[in-house]
PDB file of C-alpha atoms in Angstrom:
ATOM      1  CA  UNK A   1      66.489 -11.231  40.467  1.00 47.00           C
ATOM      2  CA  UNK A   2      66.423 -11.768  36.397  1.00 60.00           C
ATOM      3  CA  UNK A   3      66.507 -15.263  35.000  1.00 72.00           C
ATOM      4  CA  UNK A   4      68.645 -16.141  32.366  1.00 86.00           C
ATOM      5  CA  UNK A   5      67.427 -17.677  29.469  1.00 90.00           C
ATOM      6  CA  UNK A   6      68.197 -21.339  28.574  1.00 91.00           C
ATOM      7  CA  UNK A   7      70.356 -22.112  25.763  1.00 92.00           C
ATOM      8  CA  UNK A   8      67.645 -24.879  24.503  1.00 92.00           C
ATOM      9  CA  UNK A   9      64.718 -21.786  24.325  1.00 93.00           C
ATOM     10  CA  UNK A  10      67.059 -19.040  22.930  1.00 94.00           C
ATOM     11  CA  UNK A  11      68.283 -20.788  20.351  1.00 96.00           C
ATOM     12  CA  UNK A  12      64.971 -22.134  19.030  1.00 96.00           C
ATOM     13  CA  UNK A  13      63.387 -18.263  20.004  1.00 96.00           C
ATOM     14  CA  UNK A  14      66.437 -16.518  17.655  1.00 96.00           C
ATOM     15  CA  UNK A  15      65.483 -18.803  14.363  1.00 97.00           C
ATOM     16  CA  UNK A  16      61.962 -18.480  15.077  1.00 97.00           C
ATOM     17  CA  UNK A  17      62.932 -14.150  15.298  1.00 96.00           C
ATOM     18  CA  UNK A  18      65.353 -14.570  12.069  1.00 97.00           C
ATOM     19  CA  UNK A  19      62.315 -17.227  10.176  1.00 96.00           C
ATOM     20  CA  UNK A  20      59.772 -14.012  10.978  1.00 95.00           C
ATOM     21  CA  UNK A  21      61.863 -11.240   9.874  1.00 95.00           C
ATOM     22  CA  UNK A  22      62.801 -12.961   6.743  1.00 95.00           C
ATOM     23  CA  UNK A  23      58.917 -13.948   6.157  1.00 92.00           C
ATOM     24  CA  UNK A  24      58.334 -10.333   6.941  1.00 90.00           C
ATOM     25  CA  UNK A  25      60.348  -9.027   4.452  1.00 91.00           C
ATOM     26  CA  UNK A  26      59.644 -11.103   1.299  1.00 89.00           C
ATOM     27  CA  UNK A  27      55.753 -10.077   2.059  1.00 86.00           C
ATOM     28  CA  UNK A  28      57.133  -6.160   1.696  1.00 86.00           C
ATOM     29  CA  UNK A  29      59.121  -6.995  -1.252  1.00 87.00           C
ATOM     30  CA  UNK A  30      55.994  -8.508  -2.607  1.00 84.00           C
ATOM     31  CA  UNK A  31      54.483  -5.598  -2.436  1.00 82.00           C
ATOM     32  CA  UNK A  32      56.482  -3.543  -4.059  1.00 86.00           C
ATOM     33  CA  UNK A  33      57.324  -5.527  -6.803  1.00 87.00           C
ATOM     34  CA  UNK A  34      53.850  -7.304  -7.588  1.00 84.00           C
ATOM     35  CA  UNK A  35      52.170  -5.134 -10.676  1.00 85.00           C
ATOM     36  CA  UNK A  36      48.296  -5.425  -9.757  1.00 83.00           C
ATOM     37  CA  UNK A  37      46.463  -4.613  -6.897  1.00 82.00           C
ATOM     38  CA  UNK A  38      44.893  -8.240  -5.838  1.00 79.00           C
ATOM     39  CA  UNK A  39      48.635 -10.097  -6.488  1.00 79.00           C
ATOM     40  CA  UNK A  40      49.864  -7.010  -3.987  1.00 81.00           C
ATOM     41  CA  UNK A  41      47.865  -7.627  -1.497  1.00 80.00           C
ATOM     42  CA  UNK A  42      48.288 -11.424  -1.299  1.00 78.00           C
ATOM     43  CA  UNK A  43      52.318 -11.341  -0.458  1.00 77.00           C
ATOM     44  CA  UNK A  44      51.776  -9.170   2.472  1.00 78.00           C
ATOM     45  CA  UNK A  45      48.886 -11.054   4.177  1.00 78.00           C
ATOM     46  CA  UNK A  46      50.632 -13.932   4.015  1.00 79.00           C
ATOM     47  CA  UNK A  47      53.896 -12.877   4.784  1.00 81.00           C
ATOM     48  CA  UNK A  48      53.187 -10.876   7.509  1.00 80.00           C
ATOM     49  CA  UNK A  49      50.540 -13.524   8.765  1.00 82.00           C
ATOM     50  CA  UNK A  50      53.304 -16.137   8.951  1.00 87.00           C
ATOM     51  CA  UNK A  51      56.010 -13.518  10.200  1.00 89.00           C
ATOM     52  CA  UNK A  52      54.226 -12.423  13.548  1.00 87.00           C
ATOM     53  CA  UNK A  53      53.124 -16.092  14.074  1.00 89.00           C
ATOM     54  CA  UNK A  54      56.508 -16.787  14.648  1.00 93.00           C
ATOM     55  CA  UNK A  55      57.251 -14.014  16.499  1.00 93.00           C
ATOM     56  CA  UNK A  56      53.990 -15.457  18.731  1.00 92.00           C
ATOM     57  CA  UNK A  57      55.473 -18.593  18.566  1.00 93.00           C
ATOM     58  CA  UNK A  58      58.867 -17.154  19.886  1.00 95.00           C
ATOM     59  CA  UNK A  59      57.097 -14.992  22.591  1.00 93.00           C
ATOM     60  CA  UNK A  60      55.534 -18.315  23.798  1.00 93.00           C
ATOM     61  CA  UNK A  61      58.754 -20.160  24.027  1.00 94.00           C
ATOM     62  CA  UNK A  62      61.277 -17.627  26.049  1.00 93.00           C
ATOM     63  CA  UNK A  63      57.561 -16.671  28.213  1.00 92.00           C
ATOM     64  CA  UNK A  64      57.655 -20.105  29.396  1.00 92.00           C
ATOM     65  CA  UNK A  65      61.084 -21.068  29.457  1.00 92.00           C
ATOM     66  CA  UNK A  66      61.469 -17.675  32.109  1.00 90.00           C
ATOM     67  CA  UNK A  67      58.450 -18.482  34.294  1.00 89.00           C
ATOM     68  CA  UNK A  68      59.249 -22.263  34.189  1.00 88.00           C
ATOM     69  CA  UNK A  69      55.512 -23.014  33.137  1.00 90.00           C
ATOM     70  CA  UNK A  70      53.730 -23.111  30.093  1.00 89.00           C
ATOM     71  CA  UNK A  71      52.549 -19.696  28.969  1.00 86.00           C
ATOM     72  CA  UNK A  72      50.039 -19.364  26.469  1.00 83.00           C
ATOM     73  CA  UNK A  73      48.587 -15.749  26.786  1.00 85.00           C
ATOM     74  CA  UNK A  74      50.205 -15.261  22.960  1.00 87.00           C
ATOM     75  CA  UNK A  75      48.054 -17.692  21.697  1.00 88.00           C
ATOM     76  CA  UNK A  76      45.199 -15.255  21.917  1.00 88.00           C
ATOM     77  CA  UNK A  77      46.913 -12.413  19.727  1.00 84.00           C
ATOM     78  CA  UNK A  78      47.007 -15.085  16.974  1.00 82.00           C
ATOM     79  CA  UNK A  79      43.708 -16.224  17.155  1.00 85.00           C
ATOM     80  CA  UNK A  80      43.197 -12.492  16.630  1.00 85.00           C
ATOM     81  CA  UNK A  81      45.291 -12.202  13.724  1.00 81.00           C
ATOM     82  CA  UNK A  82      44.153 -15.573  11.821  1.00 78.00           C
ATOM     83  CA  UNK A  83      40.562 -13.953  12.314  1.00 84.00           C
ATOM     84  CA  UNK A  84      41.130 -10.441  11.521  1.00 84.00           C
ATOM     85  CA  UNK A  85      44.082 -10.926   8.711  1.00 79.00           C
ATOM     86  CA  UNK A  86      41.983 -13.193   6.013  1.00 79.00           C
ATOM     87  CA  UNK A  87      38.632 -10.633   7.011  1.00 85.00           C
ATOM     88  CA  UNK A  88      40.676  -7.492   6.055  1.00 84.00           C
ATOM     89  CA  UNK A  89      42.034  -8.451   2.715  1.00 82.00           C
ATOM     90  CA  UNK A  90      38.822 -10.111   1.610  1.00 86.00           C
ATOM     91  CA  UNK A  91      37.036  -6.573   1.902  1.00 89.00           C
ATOM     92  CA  UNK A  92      39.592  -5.045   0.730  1.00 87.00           C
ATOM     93  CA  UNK A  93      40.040  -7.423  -2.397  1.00 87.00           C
ATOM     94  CA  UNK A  94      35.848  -6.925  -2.664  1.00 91.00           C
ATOM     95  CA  UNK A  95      36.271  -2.963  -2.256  1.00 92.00           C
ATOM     96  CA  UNK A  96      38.599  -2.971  -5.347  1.00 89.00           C
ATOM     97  CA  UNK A  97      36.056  -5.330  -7.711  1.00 91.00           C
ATOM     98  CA  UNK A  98      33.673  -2.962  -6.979  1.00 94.00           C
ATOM     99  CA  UNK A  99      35.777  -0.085  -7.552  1.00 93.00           C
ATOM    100  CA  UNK A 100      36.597  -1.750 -10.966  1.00 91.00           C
ATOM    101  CA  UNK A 101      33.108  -2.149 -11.983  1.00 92.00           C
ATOM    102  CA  UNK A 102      31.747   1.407 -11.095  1.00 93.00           C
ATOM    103  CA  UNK A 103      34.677   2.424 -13.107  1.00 91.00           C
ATOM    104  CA  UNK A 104      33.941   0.256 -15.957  1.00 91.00           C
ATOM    105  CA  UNK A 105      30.399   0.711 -15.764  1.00 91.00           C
ATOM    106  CA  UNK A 106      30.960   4.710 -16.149  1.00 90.00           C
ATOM    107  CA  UNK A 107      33.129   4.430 -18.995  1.00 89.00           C
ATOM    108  CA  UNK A 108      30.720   2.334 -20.608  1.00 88.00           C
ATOM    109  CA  UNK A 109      28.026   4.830 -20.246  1.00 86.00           C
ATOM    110  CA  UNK A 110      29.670   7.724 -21.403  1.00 86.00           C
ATOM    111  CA  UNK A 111      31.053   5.858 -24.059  1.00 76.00           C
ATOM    112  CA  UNK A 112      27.340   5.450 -25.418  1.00 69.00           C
ATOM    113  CA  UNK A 113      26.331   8.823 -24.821  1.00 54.00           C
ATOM    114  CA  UNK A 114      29.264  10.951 -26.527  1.00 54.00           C
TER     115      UNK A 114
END
């Protein structure tokens, strides 16, 4: 037999859904319209960060409302992603500095020898 979800957790569950694809979104349109690498990569993180916590936060919601207790299972995947999220763009943000320096550094010394 398949419950029906309640009016008072679908509604909330379809803004939250609408909230994280709009959230979504902006982050990807950050990224393609941001000029420089470290302003790129600071849309998406967030964005997307915010986005699937809503989703999380959506999952949580119609999960409970269907098994008539509180389900909090989700709450794990966003620990994950709080963790992991900030982690990944501060080595990527720290790959890219040193990137820039190597690069600069190299220019700078064959600029002295030529």
């Amino acid at each position: 037999m398949m419950d029906t979800l309640p009016l008072w957790a679908a509604i909330p569950a379809v803004i939250l859904l609408i909230i994280s694809g709009i959230l979504t979104l902006t982050g990807s349109f950050g990224l393609l319209r941001l000029e420089t690498f470290y302003s790129r990569m600071h849309a998406p993180t967030l964005g997307n960060t915010m986005g699937v916590f809503c989703v999380l936060l959506a999952s949580i919601l119609v999960s409970s409302a269907l098994e008539h207790r509180v389900v909090v299972h989700q709450i794990l995947i966003t620990l994950f992603l709080v963790i992991s999220s900030p982690v990944t763009a501060i080595l990527l943000m720290r790959a890219a500095i040193r990137r820039k320096l190597r690069n600069e550094q190299k220019a700078k010394e064959s600029g002295e020898g030529a």
